mmCIF file of C-alpha atoms in Angstrom:
data_model
loop_
_atom_site.group_PDB
_atom_site.id
_atom_site.type_symbol
_atom_site.label_atom_id
_atom_site.label_comp_id
_atom_site.label_asym_id
_atom_site.label_seq_id
_atom_site.Cartn_x
_atom_site.Cartn_y
_atom_site.Cartn_z
ATOM 1 C CA UNK A 1 -44.644 1.342 -83.789
ATOM 2 C CA UNK A 2 -44.724 2.772 -80.287
ATOM 3 C CA UNK A 3 -46.938 0.509 -78.156
ATOM 4 C CA UNK A 4 -48.870 3.454 -76.677
ATOM 5 C CA UNK A 5 -49.609 4.851 -80.137
ATOM 6 C CA UNK A 6 -50.566 1.391 -81.400
ATOM 7 C CA UNK A 7 -52.944 0.865 -78.473
ATOM 8 C CA UNK A 8 -54.477 4.268 -79.131
ATOM 9 C CA UNK A 9 -55.067 3.460 -82.782
ATOM 10 C CA UNK A 10 -56.682 0.127 -81.907
ATOM 11 C CA UNK A 11 -58.929 1.812 -79.384
ATOM 12 C CA UNK A 12 -59.966 4.457 -81.894
ATOM 13 C CA UNK A 13 -60.808 1.820 -84.472
ATOM 14 C CA UNK A 14 -62.826 -0.225 -82.000
ATOM 15 C CA UNK A 15 -64.627 2.722 -80.504
ATOM 16 C CA UNK A 16 -65.204 4.653 -83.721
ATOM 17 C CA UNK A 17 -68.683 6.005 -83.217
ATOM 18 C CA UNK A 18 -71.106 5.255 -80.418
ATOM 19 C CA UNK A 19 -73.585 3.854 -82.946
ATOM 20 C CA UNK A 20 -71.111 1.192 -84.073
ATOM 21 C CA UNK A 21 -70.253 0.183 -80.530
ATOM 22 C CA UNK A 22 -73.861 -0.026 -79.432
ATOM 23 C CA UNK A 23 -74.542 -2.255 -82.451
ATOM 24 C CA UNK A 24 -71.980 -4.762 -81.169
ATOM 25 C CA UNK A 25 -72.736 -5.367 -77.540
ATOM 26 C CA UNK A 26 -72.553 -9.139 -78.087
ATOM 27 C CA UNK A 27 -69.577 -11.394 -78.657
ATOM 28 C CA UNK A 28 -69.259 -12.569 -82.277
ATOM 29 C CA UNK A 29 -67.803 -16.017 -82.968
ATOM 30 C CA UNK A 30 -67.381 -17.754 -86.331
ATOM 31 C CA UNK A 31 -65.601 -20.821 -87.667
ATOM 32 C CA UNK A 32 -65.552 -24.595 -87.769
ATOM 33 C CA UNK A 33 -68.749 -26.637 -87.789
ATOM 34 C CA UNK A 34 -66.900 -29.197 -85.646
ATOM 35 C CA UNK A 35 -65.938 -26.674 -82.969
ATOM 36 C CA UNK A 36 -69.385 -25.019 -83.205
ATOM 37 C CA UNK A 37 -71.242 -27.371 -80.791
ATOM 38 C CA UNK A 38 -68.552 -26.944 -78.139
ATOM 39 C CA UNK A 39 -68.552 -23.166 -78.439
ATOM 40 C CA UNK A 40 -72.352 -23.151 -78.422
ATOM 41 C CA UNK A 41 -72.319 -25.173 -75.187
ATOM 42 C CA UNK A 42 -69.968 -22.652 -73.583
ATOM 43 C CA UNK A 43 -72.194 -19.817 -74.778
ATOM 44 C CA UNK A 44 -75.275 -21.442 -73.231
ATOM 45 C CA UNK A 45 -73.466 -22.046 -69.944
ATOM 46 C CA UNK A 46 -72.130 -18.489 -69.957
ATOM 47 C CA UNK A 47 -75.619 -17.029 -70.365
ATOM 48 C CA UNK A 48 -76.959 -19.250 -67.572
ATOM 49 C CA UNK A 49 -74.193 -18.192 -65.197
ATOM 50 C CA UNK A 50 -74.074 -14.471 -65.918
ATOM 51 C CA UNK A 51 -77.480 -13.596 -67.363
ATOM 52 C CA UNK A 52 -75.909 -11.663 -70.256
ATOM 53 C CA UNK A 53 -76.830 -11.532 -73.937
ATOM 54 C CA UNK A 54 -75.940 -14.767 -75.700
ATOM 55 C CA UNK A 55 -72.856 -14.612 -77.917
ATOM 56 C CA UNK A 56 -73.561 -14.945 -81.626
ATOM 57 C CA UNK A 57 -72.011 -18.225 -82.819
ATOM 58 C CA UNK A 58 -71.957 -18.858 -86.575
ATOM 59 C CA UNK A 59 -70.876 -22.053 -88.353
ATOM 60 C CA UNK A 60 -68.893 -20.786 -91.344
ATOM 61 C CA UNK A 61 -66.289 -23.531 -91.719
ATOM 62 C CA UNK A 62 -62.678 -23.246 -90.629
ATOM 63 C CA UNK A 63 -61.500 -21.561 -93.820
ATOM 64 C CA UNK A 64 -64.444 -19.185 -93.953
ATOM 65 C CA UNK A 65 -63.986 -18.315 -90.290
ATOM 66 C CA UNK A 66 -60.313 -17.498 -90.791
ATOM 67 C CA UNK A 67 -61.136 -15.106 -93.649
ATOM 68 C CA UNK A 68 -63.691 -13.280 -91.504
ATOM 69 C CA UNK A 69 -61.471 -13.261 -88.411
ATOM 70 C CA UNK A 70 -58.406 -12.002 -90.272
ATOM 71 C CA UNK A 71 -60.235 -9.267 -92.185
ATOM 72 C CA UNK A 72 -59.552 -6.621 -89.557
ATOM 73 C CA UNK A 73 -59.898 -5.105 -86.096
ATOM 74 C CA UNK A 74 -63.131 -3.515 -84.897
ATOM 75 C CA UNK A 75 -66.789 -4.158 -84.234
ATOM 76 C CA UNK A 76 -67.437 -5.270 -87.813
ATOM 77 C CA UNK A 77 -65.117 -8.244 -87.370
ATOM 78 C CA UNK A 78 -65.386 -11.429 -85.240
ATOM 79 C CA UNK A 79 -63.752 -11.718 -81.839
ATOM 80 C CA UNK A 80 -63.113 -15.469 -81.965
ATOM 81 C CA UNK A 81 -62.921 -18.132 -84.673
ATOM 82 C CA UNK A 82 -63.039 -21.887 -84.139
ATOM 83 C CA UNK A 83 -60.995 -24.212 -86.319
ATOM 84 C CA UNK A 84 -60.657 -27.958 -86.764
ATOM 85 C CA UNK A 85 -57.061 -27.456 -87.873
ATOM 86 C CA UNK A 86 -54.242 -25.099 -86.988
ATOM 87 C CA UNK A 87 -54.132 -21.667 -88.613
ATOM 88 C CA UNK A 88 -52.267 -21.808 -91.922
ATOM 89 C CA UNK A 89 -49.253 -19.575 -92.563
ATOM 90 C CA UNK A 90 -51.177 -17.851 -95.364
ATOM 91 C CA UNK A 91 -54.006 -17.072 -92.930
ATOM 92 C CA UNK A 92 -51.587 -15.755 -90.336
ATOM 93 C CA UNK A 93 -50.076 -13.490 -92.987
ATOM 94 C CA UNK A 94 -53.568 -12.287 -93.963
ATOM 95 C CA UNK A 95 -54.253 -11.414 -90.330
ATOM 96 C CA UNK A 96 -50.979 -9.536 -90.041
ATOM 97 C CA UNK A 97 -51.607 -7.578 -93.242
ATOM 98 C CA UNK A 98 -54.997 -6.437 -91.902
ATOM 99 C CA UNK A 99 -53.722 -5.373 -88.498
ATOM 100 C CA UNK A 100 -54.830 -8.499 -86.633
ATOM 101 C CA UNK A 101 -51.448 -8.933 -85.009
ATOM 102 C CA UNK A 102 -52.256 -9.898 -81.425
ATOM 103 C CA UNK A 103 -53.816 -13.388 -81.526
ATOM 104 C CA UNK A 104 -54.020 -16.148 -78.944
ATOM 105 C CA UNK A 105 -54.239 -19.762 -80.083
ATOM 106 C CA UNK A 106 -56.142 -22.283 -77.939
ATOM 107 C CA UNK A 107 -55.840 -26.021 -78.580
ATOM 108 C CA UNK A 108 -58.928 -27.057 -76.633
ATOM 109 C CA UNK A 109 -58.811 -30.850 -77.048
ATOM 110 C CA UNK A 110 -58.992 -33.651 -79.587
ATOM 111 C CA UNK A 111 -61.573 -34.962 -82.006
ATOM 112 C CA UNK A 112 -61.907 -38.033 -84.204
ATOM 113 C CA UNK A 113 -63.005 -37.641 -87.788
ATOM 114 C CA UNK A 114 -65.811 -40.160 -87.797
ATOM 115 C CA UNK A 115 -67.274 -42.165 -90.646
ATOM 116 C CA UNK A 116 -70.789 -43.156 -89.621
ATOM 117 C CA UNK A 117 -73.749 -45.147 -90.896
ATOM 118 C CA UNK A 118 -77.333 -45.606 -89.785
ATOM 119 C CA UNK A 119 -77.575 -48.067 -86.901
ATOM 120 C CA UNK A 120 -80.717 -49.703 -88.262
ATOM 121 C CA UNK A 121 -80.309 -52.017 -91.242
ATOM 122 C CA UNK A 122 -76.524 -51.986 -91.409
ATOM 123 C CA UNK A 123 -73.865 -54.571 -90.538
ATOM 124 C CA UNK A 124 -70.751 -53.496 -88.680
ATOM 125 C CA UNK A 125 -68.250 -52.176 -91.218
ATOM 126 C CA UNK A 126 -64.474 -51.925 -90.952
ATOM 127 C CA UNK A 127 -62.525 -50.025 -93.608
ATOM 128 C CA UNK A 128 -58.806 -49.641 -94.133
ATOM 129 C CA UNK A 129 -57.422 -46.261 -95.122
ATOM 130 C CA UNK A 130 -56.547 -47.754 -98.528
ATOM 131 C CA UNK A 131 -60.181 -48.769 -99.046
ATOM 132 C CA UNK A 132 -61.401 -45.317 -98.051
ATOM 133 C CA UNK A 133 -59.035 -43.773 -100.574
ATOM 134 C CA UNK A 134 -60.009 -46.167 -103.371
ATOM 135 C CA UNK A 135 -63.700 -45.447 -102.747
ATOM 136 C CA UNK A 136 -63.626 -41.653 -102.490
ATOM 137 C CA UNK A 137 -60.596 -40.345 -104.399
ATOM 138 C CA UNK A 138 -60.947 -38.668 -107.776
ATOM 139 C CA UNK A 139 -58.002 -40.645 -109.197
ATOM 140 C CA UNK A 140 -56.733 -44.136 -108.358
ATOM 141 C CA UNK A 141 -54.574 -46.842 -109.926
ATOM 142 C CA UNK A 142 -56.280 -48.073 -113.100
ATOM 143 C CA UNK A 143 -54.709 -51.036 -114.894
ATOM 144 C CA UNK A 144 -51.027 -50.055 -115.007
ATOM 145 C CA UNK A 145 -51.596 -46.319 -114.741
ATOM 146 C CA UNK A 146 -53.315 -43.564 -112.789
ATOM 147 C CA UNK A 147 -56.704 -42.282 -113.786
ATOM 148 C CA UNK A 148 -60.340 -41.466 -112.949
ATOM 149 C CA UNK A 149 -61.855 -43.627 -110.213
ATOM 150 C CA UNK A 150 -63.926 -46.437 -111.808
ATOM 151 C CA UNK A 151 -65.304 -47.948 -108.578
ATOM 152 C CA UNK A 152 -69.053 -47.714 -108.084
ATOM 153 C CA UNK A 153 -69.649 -50.371 -105.382
ATOM 154 C CA UNK A 154 -67.830 -51.126 -102.119
ATOM 155 C CA UNK A 155 -67.616 -54.800 -103.095
ATOM 156 C CA UNK A 156 -65.486 -53.846 -106.142
ATOM 157 C CA UNK A 157 -62.817 -52.618 -103.756
ATOM 158 C CA UNK A 158 -63.054 -55.554 -101.358
ATOM 159 C CA UNK A 159 -65.456 -58.477 -101.902
ATOM 160 C CA UNK A 160 -66.044 -58.700 -98.138
ATOM 161 C CA UNK A 161 -67.555 -55.182 -98.112
ATOM 162 C CA UNK A 162 -71.283 -54.635 -98.777
ATOM 163 C CA UNK A 163 -72.418 -55.048 -102.381
ATOM 164 C CA UNK A 164 -73.918 -51.568 -102.509
ATOM 165 C CA UNK A 165 -73.227 -48.287 -104.261
ATOM 166 C CA UNK A 166 -70.550 -46.087 -102.758
ATOM 167 C CA UNK A 167 -72.201 -42.988 -101.297
ATOM 168 C CA UNK A 168 -70.558 -40.752 -98.715
ATOM 169 C CA UNK A 169 -71.673 -37.309 -97.561
ATOM 170 C CA UNK A 170 -68.809 -35.128 -96.442
ATOM 171 C CA UNK A 171 -67.516 -31.614 -95.853
ATOM 172 C CA UNK A 172 -66.814 -28.980 -98.531
ATOM 173 C CA UNK A 173 -63.354 -27.559 -99.330
ATOM 174 C CA UNK A 174 -63.876 -24.574 -96.983
ATOM 175 C CA UNK A 175 -64.104 -26.921 -94.000
ATOM 176 C CA UNK A 176 -61.218 -27.797 -91.704
ATOM 177 C CA UNK A 177 -62.807 -31.239 -91.480
ATOM 178 C CA UNK A 178 -62.187 -31.639 -95.213
ATOM 179 C CA UNK A 179 -58.566 -30.515 -94.836
ATOM 180 C CA UNK A 180 -58.018 -32.958 -91.987
ATOM 181 C CA UNK A 181 -59.741 -35.823 -93.789
ATOM 182 C CA UNK A 182 -57.592 -35.325 -96.877
ATOM 183 C CA UNK A 183 -54.392 -35.184 -94.822
ATOM 184 C CA UNK A 184 -55.104 -37.959 -92.314
ATOM 185 C CA UNK A 185 -57.188 -40.390 -94.360
ATOM 186 C CA UNK A 186 -56.771 -39.771 -98.081
ATOM 187 C CA UNK A 187 -53.040 -39.049 -98.174
ATOM 188 C CA UNK A 188 -52.180 -41.865 -95.779
ATOM 189 C CA UNK A 189 -54.417 -44.313 -97.640
ATOM 190 C CA UNK A 190 -52.950 -43.269 -100.969
ATOM 191 C CA UNK A 191 -49.362 -43.769 -99.749
ATOM 192 C CA UNK A 192 -50.186 -47.383 -98.865
ATOM 193 C CA UNK A 193 -51.033 -48.264 -102.477
ATOM 194 C CA UNK A 194 -48.347 -50.204 -104.383
ATOM 195 C CA UNK A 195 -48.544 -47.750 -107.281
ATOM 196 C CA UNK A 196 -47.618 -44.859 -104.976
ATOM 197 C CA UNK A 197 -44.871 -46.600 -103.000
ATOM 198 C CA UNK A 198 -42.028 -44.872 -104.880
ATOM 199 C CA UNK A 199 -43.690 -41.443 -105.117
ATOM 200 C CA UNK A 200 -42.613 -38.463 -103.010
ATOM 201 C CA UNK A 201 -44.711 -36.169 -100.848
ATOM 202 C CA UNK A 202 -45.160 -33.541 -103.557
ATOM 203 C CA UNK A 203 -46.604 -36.170 -105.899
ATOM 204 C CA UNK A 204 -49.014 -37.294 -103.177
ATOM 205 C CA UNK A 205 -50.130 -33.716 -102.455
ATOM 206 C CA UNK A 206 -50.763 -33.080 -106.145
ATOM 207 C CA UNK A 207 -52.420 -36.388 -107.066
ATOM 208 C CA UNK A 208 -54.086 -37.750 -103.913
ATOM 209 C CA UNK A 209 -55.922 -34.696 -102.555
ATOM 210 C CA UNK A 210 -58.999 -34.464 -104.780
ATOM 211 C CA UNK A 211 -62.270 -36.052 -103.764
ATOM 212 C CA UNK A 212 -64.589 -37.553 -106.360
ATOM 213 C CA UNK A 213 -67.048 -35.293 -108.168
ATOM 214 C CA UNK A 214 -68.901 -37.989 -110.123
ATOM 215 C CA UNK A 215 -71.475 -38.880 -107.470
ATOM 216 C CA UNK A 216 -70.107 -41.302 -104.828
ATOM 217 C CA UNK A 217 -68.796 -38.417 -102.692
ATOM 218 C CA UNK A 218 -71.276 -35.608 -102.041
ATOM 219 C CA UNK A 219 -70.276 -32.263 -100.526
ATOM 220 C CA UNK A 220 -72.967 -31.672 -97.916
ATOM 221 C CA UNK A 221 -72.141 -28.164 -96.743
ATOM 222 C CA UNK A 222 -71.060 -26.888 -93.335
ATOM 223 C CA UNK A 223 -74.122 -28.127 -91.395
ATOM 224 C CA UNK A 224 -73.161 -31.584 -90.121
ATOM 225 C CA UNK A 225 -76.634 -32.095 -88.695
ATOM 226 C CA UNK A 226 -77.897 -32.312 -92.275
ATOM 227 C CA UNK A 227 -75.518 -35.220 -92.898
ATOM 228 C CA UNK A 228 -76.913 -36.971 -89.827
ATOM 229 C CA UNK A 229 -80.445 -36.557 -91.186
ATOM 230 C CA UNK A 230 -79.416 -37.935 -94.594
ATOM 231 C CA UNK A 231 -77.876 -41.034 -93.021
ATOM 232 C CA UNK A 232 -81.053 -41.763 -91.102
ATOM 233 C CA UNK A 233 -83.079 -41.328 -94.300
ATOM 234 C CA UNK A 234 -80.734 -43.493 -96.421
ATOM 235 C CA UNK A 235 -79.168 -46.469 -94.604
ATOM 236 C CA UNK A 236 -76.902 -47.202 -97.600
ATOM 237 C CA UNK A 237 -75.027 -43.906 -97.182
ATOM 238 C CA UNK A 238 -72.018 -43.013 -95.045
ATOM 239 C CA UNK A 239 -71.249 -39.646 -93.504
ATOM 240 C CA UNK A 240 -67.993 -37.936 -92.558
ATOM 241 C CA UNK A 241 -67.987 -35.464 -89.635
ATOM 242 C CA UNK A 242 -66.508 -34.725 -86.231
ATOM 243 C CA UNK A 243 -66.925 -37.216 -83.391
ATOM 244 C CA UNK A 244 -69.281 -34.948 -81.432
ATOM 245 C CA UNK A 245 -72.005 -35.422 -84.059
ATOM 246 C CA UNK A 246 -71.653 -39.201 -83.862
ATOM 247 C CA UNK A 247 -71.489 -39.078 -80.062
ATOM 248 C CA UNK A 248 -74.743 -37.118 -79.872
ATOM 249 C CA UNK A 249 -76.555 -39.493 -82.259
ATOM 250 C CA UNK A 250 -75.402 -42.932 -81.105
ATOM 251 C CA UNK A 251 -79.029 -43.997 -80.721
ATOM 252 C CA UNK A 252 -79.483 -43.817 -84.501
ATOM 253 C CA UNK A 253 -75.916 -43.931 -85.888
ATOM 254 C CA UNK A 254 -72.899 -46.170 -85.396
ATOM 255 C CA UNK A 255 -69.260 -45.718 -86.367
ATOM 256 C CA UNK A 256 -67.413 -47.360 -89.218
ATOM 257 C CA UNK A 257 -64.180 -48.739 -87.775
ATOM 258 C CA UNK A 258 -60.953 -47.659 -89.474
ATOM 259 C CA UNK A 259 -58.065 -50.114 -89.517
ATOM 260 C CA UNK A 260 -59.997 -52.158 -86.956
ATOM 261 C CA UNK A 261 -60.474 -49.298 -84.470
ATOM 262 C CA UNK A 262 -63.736 -47.468 -83.730
ATOM 263 C CA UNK A 263 -63.652 -43.839 -82.553
ATOM 264 C CA UNK A 264 -64.368 -43.158 -78.880
ATOM 265 C CA UNK A 265 -62.906 -41.045 -76.109
ATOM 266 C CA UNK A 266 -60.090 -43.515 -75.431
ATOM 267 C CA UNK A 267 -59.031 -44.329 -78.994
ATOM 268 C CA UNK A 268 -59.096 -40.685 -80.067
ATOM 269 C CA UNK A 269 -57.117 -39.597 -77.011
ATOM 270 C CA UNK A 270 -54.403 -42.240 -77.375
ATOM 271 C CA UNK A 271 -54.309 -41.810 -81.194
ATOM 272 C CA UNK A 272 -55.014 -45.493 -81.867
ATOM 273 C CA UNK A 273 -57.948 -44.289 -83.946
ATOM 274 C CA UNK A 274 -56.064 -43.206 -87.080
ATOM 275 C CA UNK A 275 -58.121 -40.141 -88.035
ATOM 276 C CA UNK A 276 -57.647 -38.065 -84.875
ATOM 277 C CA UNK A 277 -56.940 -34.319 -84.808
ATOM 278 C CA UNK A 278 -56.665 -31.327 -82.468
ATOM 279 C CA UNK A 279 -59.338 -28.618 -82.277
ATOM 280 C CA UNK A 280 -58.613 -24.896 -81.854
ATOM 281 C CA UNK A 281 -60.052 -21.488 -81.352
ATOM 282 C CA UNK A 282 -58.320 -18.163 -81.945
ATOM 283 C CA UNK A 283 -58.960 -14.957 -80.003
ATOM 284 C CA UNK A 284 -58.451 -11.384 -81.189
ATOM 285 C CA UNK A 285 -56.781 -9.919 -78.116
ATOM 286 C CA UNK A 286 -57.289 -6.297 -79.143
ATOM 287 C CA UNK A 287 -61.026 -6.886 -78.588
ATOM 288 C CA UNK A 288 -60.574 -7.939 -74.951
ATOM 289 C CA UNK A 289 -61.754 -5.236 -72.586
ATOM 290 C CA UNK A 290 -63.639 -3.499 -75.411
ATOM 291 C CA UNK A 291 -66.256 -6.033 -76.529
ATOM 292 C CA UNK A 292 -68.488 -6.564 -73.468
ATOM 293 C CA UNK A 293 -67.945 -9.840 -71.572
ATOM 294 C CA UNK A 294 -65.339 -11.218 -74.010
ATOM 295 C CA UNK A 295 -62.701 -11.846 -71.349
ATOM 296 C CA UNK A 296 -65.259 -13.481 -69.059
ATOM 297 C CA UNK A 297 -66.450 -15.716 -71.892
ATOM 298 C CA UNK A 298 -62.879 -16.832 -72.605
ATOM 299 C CA UNK A 299 -62.401 -17.634 -68.921
ATOM 300 C CA UNK A 300 -65.537 -19.781 -68.946
ATOM 301 C CA UNK A 301 -64.279 -21.621 -72.040
ATOM 302 C CA UNK A 302 -61.004 -22.291 -70.209
ATOM 303 C CA UNK A 303 -62.649 -23.407 -66.977
ATOM 304 C CA UNK A 304 -62.248 -26.890 -65.530
ATOM 305 C CA UNK A 305 -66.031 -27.236 -65.632
ATOM 306 C CA UNK A 306 -65.804 -26.953 -69.430
ATOM 307 C CA UNK A 307 -62.485 -28.563 -70.399
ATOM 308 C CA UNK A 308 -61.640 -31.177 -67.773
ATOM 309 C CA UNK A 309 -62.454 -34.872 -68.223
ATOM 310 C CA UNK A 310 -66.077 -35.195 -67.169
ATOM 311 C CA UNK A 311 -66.686 -31.503 -67.909
ATOM 312 C CA UNK A 312 -69.631 -30.400 -69.953
ATOM 313 C CA UNK A 313 -67.631 -30.327 -73.196
ATOM 314 C CA UNK A 314 -66.457 -33.913 -72.744
ATOM 315 C CA UNK A 315 -70.111 -34.819 -72.340
ATOM 316 C CA UNK A 316 -70.554 -33.597 -75.912
ATOM 317 C CA UNK A 317 -67.631 -35.631 -77.247
ATOM 318 C CA UNK A 318 -64.532 -33.462 -76.783
ATOM 319 C CA UNK A 319 -61.490 -35.522 -75.772
ATOM 320 C CA UNK A 320 -59.734 -33.559 -73.033
ATOM 321 C CA UNK A 321 -56.078 -32.592 -72.778
ATOM 322 C CA UNK A 322 -54.067 -34.090 -69.946
ATOM 323 C CA UNK A 323 -53.788 -32.118 -66.708
ATOM 324 C CA UNK A 324 -50.449 -30.441 -67.497
ATOM 325 C CA UNK A 325 -51.424 -29.539 -71.055
ATOM 326 C CA UNK A 326 -54.728 -28.150 -69.839
ATOM 327 C CA UNK A 327 -53.131 -26.026 -67.105
ATOM 328 C CA UNK A 328 -50.665 -24.513 -69.585
ATOM 329 C CA UNK A 329 -53.487 -23.838 -72.031
ATOM 330 C CA UNK A 330 -55.640 -22.148 -69.410
ATOM 331 C CA UNK A 331 -52.828 -19.874 -68.238
ATOM 332 C CA UNK A 332 -51.799 -18.894 -71.774
ATOM 333 C CA UNK A 333 -55.295 -18.233 -73.098
ATOM 334 C CA UNK A 334 -56.659 -16.356 -70.085
ATOM 335 C CA UNK A 335 -53.573 -14.114 -70.025
ATOM 336 C CA UNK A 336 -53.771 -13.532 -73.789
ATOM 337 C CA UNK A 337 -50.398 -14.980 -74.708
ATOM 338 C CA UNK A 338 -49.581 -14.035 -78.298
ATOM 339 C CA UNK A 339 -49.405 -17.037 -80.625
ATOM 340 C CA UNK A 340 -46.048 -18.070 -82.022
ATOM 341 C CA UNK A 341 -46.402 -18.626 -85.801
ATOM 342 C CA UNK A 342 -44.987 -22.007 -86.690
#
């Protein structure tokens, strides 16, 4: 399609009716509960600097955010979505089919998927990825076969672990945190089991991806703050969420080490903590210059004050990119470079 005609169509869609435009004079952001606190921090800083209306930031989960973001162009649809994983090919195709064809991807930094417990009344705990899998997976080796998980106590998996019921609060299937936890913890832990040693990747994907539904693993929704509250109320429970929520609650929570390594800014950044992942947001470029203050908000998100080591996002737990990576990111995102589908 001729670029001038395409631009004209986009403008008509965005500006269809003065009532619609006046109803959307604020930036609309959806997506990951893990990225949410970082985006909220940028929004607060942006309001303080410019005295404009605060962007609307909604925690919908990575998958839910992608569905909303990719539903179309115009004031009824979000401008930005945060994600604790990269956009899937199916989501990219959904965007394309709905006319969301000009997207910029921003890898803003790194996060550690933390397993946490209440600080008071708990010993230090160190779990291997195999132990995490055997505790939380729907199916595990049973006798000489593969079947429903029979483990009810941590001590049944390893006698050195606490003799208490397995109880872990974690993210639902719509969450990018869940996707990342399955890929980085459950699949890797499953592959280390003797029973799985000769199985291929397709077998692992099919048989090692389901979390328990019989009680020891509880889907706690998209609000990670609720998991924090549950851990404080029940010291026997564990919680699974992004590092920022642990970082902000270190007075009451402490990390469970994984393979002997606890999550912090150093271990997440150098990948020695085994459940580390990148964090993203995606921008709908056709909304730049139409939705008030969107470009300026993006520039604040890309600023050194936000993203650099010691910036206000690192103070909330984001592990920064190195200088060269960050400079490339800033240039690409501010200029609206179109993402290259992998």
